[in-house]
Amino acid sequence: MKMADVAVLLDREEARKRWSRGENAFGGELFEILSHGGIPHRRVFDPKELGKPDVLLVALAGREAVPLLKDVAERGGEVFVFGSFPEMAGALGAEEKMIEGAGYAYTEEENRPPLRFLRACRWRVSSSAPCSARGGLYGGNHDGPFHGPLFHRFAIGSGGITHWAVDLPGTVVGLQQGTRPVERDGFPAPDGTAGIDDGILKADDGFEMDWEVDRARTETGERYFAHPYADLWKETLIGSLLKAATARGLTLPFVDYWPAGVSQVAMISLDSDWNLDDSAETTLRLLRECDVAATWCLIEPGYSPGIYPKVAAEGHELAFHYNAYEPDGGAWGREAFLRQLEWLRRAIGTERVVSNKNHYTRYEGWGELFRWCEEFGIRSDQTRGPSKKGNIGFLFGTCHPYFPIARADEENRFYDVLEISFLTQDVNLGRLADESVIVPFLEGVRRVRGVAHFLFHPIHLHREKPVRGALRRVVEEARGRNFDFWTGEQIDDWERRRRRIRLAGVDEEGRPLVSGSAGCEDAAIMVPGPRGREERGGTGLRHGVRCKAWSRSRANRV
Ligand SMILES: [Zn+2]
């Protein structure tokens, strides 16, 4: 079976025009979505070099590209365009109308909630156009004004062009990273459960959920953001892509999110605020009892020197807890970051520090923190999570690791820092949510096979029995749902390794052909099966498509 040729076009000339005006070209987020999806693809930066893709995702293109894109469809390819593309709309006899503000999209996929979007552009299509429509867009909340279909597909030649009214890459970036740099306090929850307007700049000052529509209640009344919308958008896109390939009699093998045998991952991180040695000892005992390795984020001045070898000897990760919170003696800046990191490296006696989380989730601007991480060798960050009781859960729309994108001033490049956001801090601590959130969080993460990251402070584990009980319950409920516990370092290592796997095709027996995957012996390769074909064992549903799972040892190496 022939493998689909998937291409993503980001017209570099067009991007340069935007950057020179200070505008973002966040369409490039499609590269990140496909890379994390494990989907083999070509990156094209000049529309004249498109070749003959079977499926083409347009991240950014201008007027000159329009005939070339139509040509791809004429020859049988499927072209996806997103949000506003007035030149293409004009060429297809449609008229653009920008939709003001956020809203919700119905994808017509089974068991999928309406998905929040941040940017969308409606196409009004003349009745004579050879076009079909699917899904729907609503403004405000789920039952706000109807804005039109989510998809318009124009049949062209033996292929087609599908317009997604939602600016999918722009929406994913906005949900995960905010729509502007953090320069002022965010708006607090109207019910008083999340006073993020505390005069301290934090990651959660720049979130893009709706306090009313996007929160659900647990059985005890705790409120939480219930949907990983960004992850669900990625799943919608990849599912559409896989279906476009299989509809053409092609296959599209891809690298599964986790190694063979791992369904999804849970993670516990510990912030050492207060640095009480007894609290570290209590935490070590508790984790030993639960048989879980955790990521210990250490804040200056740290524990007594004797603690670190004990923590490391039990398989835990020693990580950085950067303090930029002024009332606790911290400072926001490159020099403070470096000085504290050098302190940590001396304290624990190793240069190798993989992960960081900022104390108090203190955060400013857009990419400063990621630039410092890159410059000083921190590979993964976990600062982007909630700081209050009432904004826990999928606050940033994702529980998957991702590489953040820069703004126009850095030409929308990707930072070489893997972000792993967390769901909540210190479950069962009096001022935070109770343990009724644990199961809904795990179920929400399991649905998209991400990382269920719970943050605890050893000081609270030491002093508060209910918090210790919450950690035990996290472990028990997670294990019962087939979660594997990993540290941040393990997640970072795996995510970087799996992205180096190169898939060259599929042989006559349907086995994936793998090259360039040294060190990825544990990977699972998924091959979408032809519709309706019965497969015995080793299959799974991925992005709504039935796939056969191959472990690397059974795949063909080339
Ligand atoms: Zn802290």
Coordinates of C-alpha atoms and ligand atoms in Angstrom, one line a residue:
M1 CA 0.0 0.0 0.0
K2 CA 1.4 3.4 -1.0
M3 CA 2.2 5.9 1.7
A4 CA 0.5 9.3 1.4
D5 CA 2.8 12.2 0.7
V6 CA 1.8 14.8 3.2
A7 CA 3.1 18.4 2.9
V8 CA 2.8 21.6 4.9
L9 CA 3.3 24.8 3.1
L10 CA 4.5 27.9 4.9
D11 CA 5.3 30.5 2.2
R12 CA 8.5 32.1 3.5
E13 CA 8.1 35.2 1.3
E14 CA 4.6 35.8 2.7
A15 CA 5.8 35.2 6.2
R16 CA 8.5 37.8 5.8
K17 CA 6.0 40.4 4.8
R18 CA 4.0 39.6 8.0
W19 CA 7.0 39.7 10.3
S20 CA 8.2 43.0 8.8
R21 CA 4.8 44.4 9.9
G22 CA 5.1 42.8 13.3
E23 CA 2.4 40.3 12.6
N24 CA 2.5 36.6 13.6
A25 CA 2.3 33.7 11.2
F26 CA 1.2 31.1 13.7
G27 CA 0.2 28.7 10.8
G28 CA 3.6 27.2 11.5
E29 CA 2.1 25.6 14.5
L30 CA 0.9 22.9 12.0
F31 CA 4.5 21.6 11.9
E32 CA 4.4 21.1 15.7
I33 CA 1.0 19.5 15.6
L34 CA 2.1 16.9 12.9
S35 CA 5.5 16.3 14.6
H36 CA 3.9 15.6 17.9
G37 CA 1.3 13.5 16.1
G38 CA 4.1 11.4 14.7
I39 CA 2.9 12.1 11.2
P40 CA 5.6 11.9 8.4
H41 CA 5.4 15.1 6.4
R42 CA 7.4 17.4 4.2
R43 CA 7.9 21.1 5.1
V44 CA 7.7 23.4 2.1
F45 CA 8.6 27.0 2.2
D46 CA 8.2 28.0 -1.5
P47 CA 4.9 27.2 -3.2
K48 CA 6.8 26.4 -6.5
E49 CA 8.4 23.5 -4.7
L50 CA 5.2 21.8 -3.7
G51 CA 5.6 18.7 -5.9
K52 CA 2.5 16.4 -5.9
P53 CA 1.3 16.0 -2.3
D54 CA -1.7 13.7 -1.6
V55 CA -2.6 15.9 1.4
L56 CA -1.5 19.5 1.7
L57 CA -1.9 21.6 4.8
V58 CA -1.6 25.3 4.1
A59 CA 0.0 27.1 7.0
L60 CA 0.5 30.4 5.1
A61 CA 0.2 31.3 1.4
G62 CA -0.4 34.4 -0.7
R63 CA -2.0 35.2 -4.0
E64 CA 0.7 33.6 -6.2
A65 CA 0.1 30.2 -4.5
V66 CA -3.6 30.0 -5.4
P67 CA -3.3 28.4 -8.9
L68 CA -0.6 26.0 -7.5
L69 CA -2.9 24.9 -4.7
K70 CA -5.8 24.4 -7.1
D71 CA -3.4 22.4 -9.2
V72 CA -2.7 20.0 -6.3
A73 CA -6.5 19.4 -6.0
E74 CA -6.9 19.0 -9.8
R75 CA -4.4 16.1 -9.7
G76 CA -6.3 14.4 -6.9
G77 CA -4.8 15.9 -3.8
E78 CA -6.7 17.2 -0.8
V79 CA -5.8 20.7 0.3
F80 CA -6.7 22.1 3.8
V81 CA -6.8 25.8 4.3
F82 CA -7.6 27.5 7.6
G83 CA -9.4 30.7 8.7
S84 CA -8.8 33.7 6.5
F85 CA -7.4 33.3 3.0
P86 CA -9.1 35.9 0.9
E87 CA -7.3 35.2 -2.3
M88 CA -8.4 31.5 -2.2
A89 CA -11.9 32.5 -1.2
G90 CA -12.2 34.8 -4.2
A91 CA -10.8 32.1 -6.5
L92 CA -13.5 29.6 -5.3
G93 CA -16.4 32.1 -5.6
A94 CA -16.7 32.6 -1.8
E95 CA -16.8 35.8 0.3
E96 CA -15.0 36.1 3.6
K97 CA -16.5 37.4 6.8
M98 CA -14.3 37.5 9.9
I99 CA -16.1 36.2 13.1
E100 CA -15.6 38.6 16.0
G101 CA -14.4 36.9 19.2
A102 CA -14.3 33.3 20.4
G103 CA -17.0 30.7 19.9
Y104 CA -17.7 27.0 19.7
A105 CA -17.5 24.6 16.8
Y106 CA -19.4 21.3 16.2
T107 CA -17.2 18.9 14.4
E108 CA -19.8 16.1 13.9
E109 CA -17.3 13.7 15.3
E110 CA -18.8 11.2 17.8
N111 CA -18.4 11.9 21.5
R112 CA -16.7 15.2 21.0
P113 CA -17.8 18.3 22.9
P114 CA -18.3 21.6 21.0
L115 CA -14.7 22.9 20.6
R116 CA -13.8 26.4 21.7
F117 CA -12.1 28.4 18.9
L118 CA -10.4 31.8 19.3
R119 CA -10.2 32.9 15.7
A120 CA -12.4 32.0 12.7
C121 CA -13.4 33.3 9.3
R122 CA -16.6 32.4 7.7
W123 CA -16.9 31.8 3.9
R124 CA -20.2 32.7 2.2
V125 CA -20.4 30.4 -0.8
S126 CA -22.5 31.1 -3.9
S127 CA -25.2 28.5 -4.4
S128 CA -23.7 27.4 -7.8
A129 CA -20.3 26.4 -6.3
P130 CA -19.6 22.6 -6.3
C131 CA -19.3 22.5 -2.6
S132 CA -20.5 20.5 0.5
A133 CA -20.7 21.8 4.0
R134 CA -20.3 20.1 7.4
G135 CA -20.2 21.0 11.1
G136 CA -21.2 24.4 12.6
L137 CA -19.8 27.5 14.3
Y138 CA -21.6 29.3 17.1
G139 CA -20.6 32.5 18.7
G140 CA -20.5 33.4 22.4
N141 CA -21.5 30.2 24.0
H142 CA -22.7 26.8 22.7
D143 CA -26.1 28.2 21.7
G144 CA -25.0 31.7 20.6
P145 CA -25.7 32.9 17.0
F146 CA -25.0 30.4 14.2
H147 CA -22.1 31.6 12.0
G148 CA -22.2 28.9 9.4
P149 CA -20.6 25.5 8.7
L150 CA -17.2 24.6 10.1
F151 CA -16.1 22.9 6.8
H152 CA -16.7 23.8 3.2
R153 CA -15.3 21.3 0.7
F154 CA -14.9 22.3 -2.9
A155 CA -14.6 19.3 -5.3
I156 CA -11.9 20.2 -7.8
G157 CA -10.7 17.8 -10.5
S158 CA -10.2 14.5 -8.8
G159 CA -9.4 16.1 -5.5
G160 CA -10.6 19.0 -3.3
I161 CA -10.0 22.0 -1.2
T162 CA -11.4 22.0 2.3
H163 CA -11.8 25.3 4.1
W164 CA -11.7 25.1 7.9
A165 CA -13.5 28.2 9.1
V166 CA -11.5 28.0 12.3
D167 CA -8.0 29.2 12.3
L168 CA -6.9 25.9 13.8
P169 CA -3.2 26.6 14.3
G170 CA -3.9 30.1 15.6
T171 CA -6.5 28.7 18.0
V172 CA -4.1 26.0 19.3
V173 CA -1.4 28.6 19.9
G174 CA -3.8 31.0 21.6
L175 CA -5.2 28.3 24.0
Q176 CA -1.8 26.9 24.9
Q177 CA 0.3 30.1 25.1
G178 CA -2.2 32.9 25.3
T179 CA -3.0 35.5 22.6
R180 CA -0.6 38.2 23.9
P181 CA 2.4 38.5 26.1
V182 CA 1.7 38.5 29.9
E183 CA 2.1 42.2 30.8
R184 CA -0.8 42.7 33.2
D185 CA -3.1 40.8 35.5
G186 CA -5.8 38.6 34.0
F187 CA -9.6 38.8 34.7
P188 CA -10.6 36.9 37.9
A189 CA -13.3 34.3 38.1
P190 CA -16.7 36.1 38.7
D191 CA -17.5 33.6 41.4
G192 CA -14.4 34.6 43.4
T193 CA -12.8 31.2 43.1
A194 CA -9.7 32.4 41.1
G195 CA -8.4 35.8 42.0
I196 CA -5.6 35.9 39.4
D197 CA -5.7 39.7 39.6
D198 CA -3.3 39.5 42.6
G199 CA -0.7 42.0 41.2
I200 CA 1.7 39.1 40.5
L201 CA 2.4 38.3 36.8
K202 CA 1.8 34.6 36.3
A203 CA 1.2 32.1 33.4
D204 CA -2.5 32.1 34.2
D205 CA -2.9 35.8 33.7
G206 CA -2.9 35.0 29.9
F207 CA -5.4 32.2 29.6
E208 CA -8.1 32.0 26.9
M209 CA -10.9 29.9 28.4
D210 CA -14.4 31.2 29.4
W211 CA -15.1 31.2 33.1
E212 CA -18.7 30.3 32.7
V213 CA -18.9 28.0 29.6
D214 CA -15.7 26.0 30.0
R215 CA -15.8 25.0 33.6
A216 CA -17.6 22.0 35.0
R217 CA -18.3 21.0 38.6
T218 CA -17.3 17.9 40.4
E219 CA -19.7 16.0 42.7
T220 CA -18.6 18.2 45.6
G221 CA -18.9 21.4 43.6
E222 CA -15.3 22.0 42.7
R223 CA -15.0 24.0 39.5
Y224 CA -12.4 23.1 36.8
F225 CA -11.7 23.6 33.1
A226 CA -13.1 20.4 31.7
H227 CA -11.8 20.1 28.1
P228 CA -8.4 19.9 26.5
Y229 CA -9.7 21.9 23.5
A230 CA -6.3 22.3 21.9
D231 CA -5.6 18.6 22.0
L232 CA -9.1 17.9 20.6
W233 CA -8.4 20.2 17.7
K234 CA -5.2 18.4 17.0
E235 CA -7.0 15.1 17.1
T236 CA -9.7 16.5 14.7
L237 CA -7.0 17.6 12.2
I238 CA -5.0 14.4 12.3
G239 CA -8.2 12.3 12.0
S240 CA -9.2 14.3 8.9
L241 CA -5.8 13.9 7.5
L242 CA -5.7 10.1 8.0
K243 CA -9.2 9.9 6.5
A244 CA -8.2 11.9 3.4
A245 CA -5.2 9.5 2.9
T246 CA -7.2 6.3 3.3
A247 CA -10.0 7.6 1.1
R248 CA -7.4 7.8 -1.7
G249 CA -6.4 4.2 -1.1
L250 CA -3.2 5.3 0.6
T251 CA -1.9 4.6 4.0
L252 CA -0.2 6.9 6.5
P253 CA 1.8 5.2 9.2
F254 CA 2.7 7.3 12.3
V255 CA 4.6 7.1 15.5
D256 CA 2.3 6.6 18.5
Y257 CA 2.3 9.1 21.4
W258 CA 3.9 6.7 23.8
P259 CA 6.0 3.5 23.6
A260 CA 4.4 0.2 22.9
G261 CA 2.4 -0.9 25.9
V262 CA 2.0 2.6 27.4
S263 CA -1.5 4.1 27.0
Q264 CA -1.0 7.4 28.8
V265 CA 1.3 8.9 31.4
A266 CA 0.9 10.4 34.9
M267 CA 3.5 12.7 36.5
I268 CA 4.1 14.0 40.0
S269 CA 6.2 17.1 40.5
L270 CA 7.2 18.5 43.9
D271 CA 8.1 22.1 44.6
S272 CA 10.5 22.4 47.5
D273 CA 9.3 25.8 48.8
W274 CA 10.4 26.2 52.5
N275 CA 13.0 23.5 52.0
L276 CA 12.3 21.7 55.2
D277 CA 14.4 18.5 55.4
D278 CA 11.7 16.6 57.3
S279 CA 9.3 17.4 54.5
A280 CA 11.6 15.8 52.0
E281 CA 12.0 12.7 54.2
T282 CA 8.2 12.4 54.5
T283 CA 7.8 12.8 50.8
L284 CA 10.5 10.2 50.1
R285 CA 8.7 7.7 52.3
L286 CA 5.4 8.4 50.7
L287 CA 6.7 8.0 47.2
R288 CA 8.5 4.8 48.2
E289 CA 5.2 3.4 49.6
C290 CA 3.5 4.3 46.3
D291 CA 6.4 3.1 44.2
V292 CA 6.4 6.3 42.1
A293 CA 9.3 8.4 40.8
A294 CA 8.7 12.2 40.9
T295 CA 10.3 15.4 39.6
W296 CA 11.7 17.4 42.5
C297 CA 11.9 21.1 41.6
L298 CA 14.4 22.7 44.0
I299 CA 14.3 26.3 45.1
E300 CA 17.3 28.2 46.5
P301 CA 18.6 27.8 49.3
G302 CA 17.6 24.2 49.1
Y303 CA 17.6 21.2 51.5
S304 CA 20.6 20.1 53.5
P305 CA 23.3 18.5 51.2
G306 CA 22.5 15.0 52.5
I307 CA 19.0 15.0 51.0
Y308 CA 19.9 15.1 47.3
P309 CA 21.8 11.8 47.1
K310 CA 18.9 10.1 48.9
V311 CA 16.4 11.6 46.4
A312 CA 18.5 10.7 43.4
A313 CA 19.2 7.1 44.7
E314 CA 15.5 6.4 44.7
G315 CA 15.2 7.2 41.0
H316 CA 13.7 10.6 41.3
E317 CA 14.6 13.6 39.1
L318 CA 16.4 16.6 40.6
A319 CA 15.1 19.7 38.8
F320 CA 15.1 23.5 39.0
H321 CA 12.5 25.7 40.8
Y322 CA 13.4 29.1 39.5
N323 CA 12.3 31.9 41.9
A324 CA 11.2 35.1 40.2
Y325 CA 8.7 36.0 42.9
E326 CA 9.9 39.2 44.5
P327 CA 8.3 38.8 48.0
D328 CA 10.2 35.6 48.4
G329 CA 13.5 37.2 47.4
G330 CA 13.4 36.2 43.7
A331 CA 13.8 38.3 40.6
W332 CA 12.6 38.1 37.0
G333 CA 15.6 38.2 34.7
R334 CA 18.3 36.3 32.8
E335 CA 20.9 36.9 35.4
A336 CA 18.8 35.8 38.3
F337 CA 17.8 32.6 36.4
L338 CA 21.4 31.8 35.7
R339 CA 22.7 32.6 39.2
Q340 CA 20.0 30.3 40.8
L341 CA 20.6 27.5 38.3
E342 CA 24.4 27.7 39.0
W343 CA 23.6 27.4 42.7
L344 CA 21.4 24.3 42.0
R345 CA 24.1 22.6 39.9
R346 CA 26.7 23.1 42.7
A347 CA 24.2 22.0 45.4
I348 CA 23.3 18.7 43.7
G349 CA 26.7 18.1 42.2
T350 CA 25.8 17.7 38.6
E351 CA 25.6 19.9 35.5
R352 CA 22.7 17.9 34.1
V353 CA 19.4 19.6 35.0
V354 CA 16.6 18.8 32.5
S355 CA 13.4 20.4 34.0
N356 CA 12.3 23.7 35.5
K357 CA 9.2 25.0 37.0
N358 CA 8.9 28.7 38.1
H359 CA 8.0 29.3 41.7
Y360 CA 4.4 30.6 42.0
T361 CA 4.1 30.1 38.3
R362 CA 5.6 33.5 38.0
Y363 CA 5.7 34.4 34.3
E364 CA 6.1 37.5 32.1
G365 CA 6.1 38.4 28.5
W366 CA 6.0 35.6 25.9
G367 CA 9.3 33.8 25.3
E368 CA 11.9 35.2 27.8
L369 CA 11.7 32.2 30.1
F370 CA 12.1 29.8 27.1
R371 CA 15.1 31.7 25.8
W372 CA 16.8 31.5 29.2
C373 CA 16.0 27.7 29.3
E374 CA 17.5 27.3 25.9
E375 CA 20.6 29.4 26.6
F376 CA 21.4 27.6 29.9
G377 CA 20.6 24.1 29.0
I378 CA 17.2 23.5 30.5
R379 CA 15.3 21.2 28.1
S380 CA 11.8 21.1 29.6
D381 CA 9.6 23.6 31.4
Q382 CA 6.4 23.0 33.5
T383 CA 5.5 26.6 34.5
R384 CA 2.3 26.8 32.5
G385 CA -0.4 25.7 35.0
P386 CA -3.0 27.2 37.4
S387 CA -2.1 29.1 40.6
K388 CA -5.6 29.3 42.1
K389 CA -8.4 27.0 43.3
G390 CA -10.9 27.9 40.6
N391 CA -8.8 27.7 37.5
I392 CA -7.5 24.2 37.6
G393 CA -7.8 21.5 35.0
F394 CA -7.2 22.1 31.3
L395 CA -6.6 25.8 31.8
F396 CA -4.4 25.9 28.7
G397 CA -6.4 23.5 26.6
T398 CA -3.7 20.8 26.6
C399 CA -2.2 18.0 28.6
H400 CA 0.3 17.0 25.9
P401 CA 3.9 18.0 25.8
Y402 CA 4.7 20.6 23.1
F403 CA 7.4 22.9 21.9
P404 CA 6.2 26.5 22.3
I405 CA 6.2 28.9 19.3
A406 CA 7.8 32.4 19.3
R407 CA 6.2 35.6 18.2
A408 CA 6.9 37.6 15.1
D409 CA 10.0 39.3 16.6
E410 CA 11.7 35.9 16.5
E411 CA 10.1 34.9 13.2
N412 CA 7.7 32.5 14.9
R413 CA 10.4 29.9 15.5
F414 CA 10.0 27.1 17.9
Y415 CA 11.8 27.2 21.3
D416 CA 13.9 24.1 22.0
V417 CA 12.1 23.7 25.3
L418 CA 9.4 21.0 25.9
E419 CA 6.5 22.5 27.9
I420 CA 4.6 20.0 30.1
S421 CA 1.8 21.9 31.8
F422 CA 0.2 20.7 35.1
L423 CA -3.5 20.3 36.1
T424 CA -3.5 21.4 39.8
Q425 CA -1.5 22.0 42.9
D426 CA -1.8 20.2 46.3
V427 CA -5.2 18.4 46.0
N428 CA -7.0 18.4 49.4
L429 CA -5.1 21.4 50.8
G430 CA -7.8 23.4 52.6
R431 CA -7.6 26.5 50.3
L432 CA -7.4 24.4 47.1
A433 CA -9.6 21.8 45.4
D434 CA -10.6 18.5 47.1
E435 CA -9.9 15.1 45.7
S436 CA -13.1 14.9 43.8
V437 CA -11.1 16.4 40.9
I438 CA -8.8 13.5 40.6
V439 CA -11.0 11.1 38.6
P440 CA -12.3 13.8 36.1
F441 CA -8.8 14.9 35.5
L442 CA -7.5 11.4 34.8
E443 CA -10.5 10.6 32.6
G444 CA -10.0 13.9 30.7
V445 CA -6.3 13.0 30.1
R446 CA -7.0 9.4 29.2
R447 CA -9.4 10.5 26.5
V448 CA -6.6 12.3 24.6
R449 CA -3.8 10.0 25.9
G450 CA -1.7 12.9 27.4
V451 CA 0.1 13.6 30.6
A452 CA -1.8 13.8 33.9
H453 CA 0.6 16.1 35.8
F454 CA -0.2 16.7 39.5
L455 CA 1.9 19.2 41.5
F456 CA 2.5 18.8 45.2
H457 CA 4.6 20.7 47.8
P458 CA 6.5 18.5 50.2
I459 CA 5.7 21.0 53.0
H460 CA 2.0 20.3 52.6
L461 CA 2.5 16.5 52.2
H462 CA 4.5 16.7 55.5
R463 CA 2.0 18.8 57.4
E464 CA -1.4 17.8 56.0
K465 CA -2.6 14.2 56.1
P466 CA -5.4 14.9 53.6
V467 CA -2.8 16.0 51.0
R468 CA -0.9 12.8 51.5
G469 CA -4.1 10.9 51.1
A470 CA -4.7 12.8 47.8
L471 CA -1.3 11.7 46.4
R472 CA -2.1 8.1 47.3
R473 CA -5.5 8.4 45.6
V474 CA -3.9 10.0 42.5
V475 CA -1.6 7.0 42.2
E476 CA -4.3 4.4 42.9
E477 CA -6.8 5.9 40.5
A478 CA -4.2 6.4 37.8
R479 CA -2.8 2.9 38.0
G480 CA -6.4 1.6 37.8
R481 CA -6.8 3.5 34.5
N482 CA -3.6 2.2 33.0
F483 CA -1.4 5.2 33.5
D484 CA 2.4 4.8 33.7
F485 CA 4.1 7.2 36.1
W486 CA 7.0 9.1 34.4
T487 CA 9.3 12.0 35.5
G488 CA 9.6 15.1 33.4
E489 CA 13.0 14.0 32.3
Q490 CA 11.6 10.7 31.0
I491 CA 8.9 12.5 29.1
D492 CA 11.4 15.0 27.6
D493 CA 13.7 12.2 26.6
W494 CA 11.0 10.1 25.0
E495 CA 9.4 13.0 23.1
R496 CA 12.7 14.0 21.6
R497 CA 13.7 10.4 20.7
R498 CA 10.3 9.6 19.0
R499 CA 10.6 12.7 16.8
R500 CA 13.8 11.4 15.3
I501 CA 12.0 8.3 13.9
R502 CA 11.7 8.4 10.1
L503 CA 8.9 6.3 8.4
A504 CA 9.7 5.5 4.8
G505 CA 6.5 3.6 3.8
V506 CA 4.7 0.3 4.3
D507 CA 5.7 -3.1 2.8
E508 CA 3.4 -5.6 1.0
E509 CA 2.3 -7.1 4.3
G510 CA 1.4 -3.7 5.7
R511 CA 4.5 -3.5 7.9
P512 CA 5.9 0.0 8.4
L513 CA 9.3 0.7 7.0
V514 CA 11.4 2.5 9.5
S515 CA 14.7 4.4 9.2
G516 CA 16.6 6.7 11.4
S517 CA 15.3 5.5 14.7
A518 CA 18.3 4.4 16.7
G519 CA 17.4 4.5 20.4
C520 CA 13.7 4.1 19.6
E521 CA 13.4 0.3 19.9
D522 CA 10.4 0.8 22.3
A523 CA 8.3 2.8 19.8
A524 CA 4.9 1.7 18.5
I525 CA 4.1 2.5 14.8
M526 CA 0.4 2.8 13.9
V527 CA -0.8 1.9 10.5
P528 CA -4.4 2.9 9.6
G529 CA -6.2 -0.1 8.2
P530 CA -8.6 -0.1 5.2
R531 CA -12.0 0.6 6.5
G532 CA -14.1 -2.3 7.6
R533 CA -11.2 -4.8 7.5
E534 CA -11.1 -7.1 10.5
E535 CA -7.8 -7.2 12.2
R536 CA -6.9 -9.7 14.9
G537 CA -5.4 -8.1 18.0
G538 CA -2.8 -5.3 18.1
T539 CA -5.2 -2.7 16.9
G540 CA -6.3 0.6 18.4
L541 CA -8.5 3.6 17.7
R542 CA -6.3 6.7 17.0
H543 CA -7.8 10.0 16.1
G544 CA -11.1 8.2 15.3
V545 CA -9.4 5.9 12.9
R546 CA -8.8 2.1 13.4
C547 CA -5.1 1.4 13.2
K548 CA -2.9 -1.6 13.5
A549 CA -0.1 -1.3 16.0
W550 CA 3.4 -2.4 15.2
S551 CA 6.2 -2.5 17.7
R552 CA 9.6 -1.6 16.4
S553 CA 10.9 -5.1 16.6
R554 CA 8.3 -6.3 14.2
A555 CA 8.5 -3.4 11.8
N556 CA 10.8 -3.5 8.8
R557 CA 14.0 -1.6 9.2
V558 CA 15.5 0.1 6.1
Ligands
ZN1 ZN 7.3 27.2 44.6

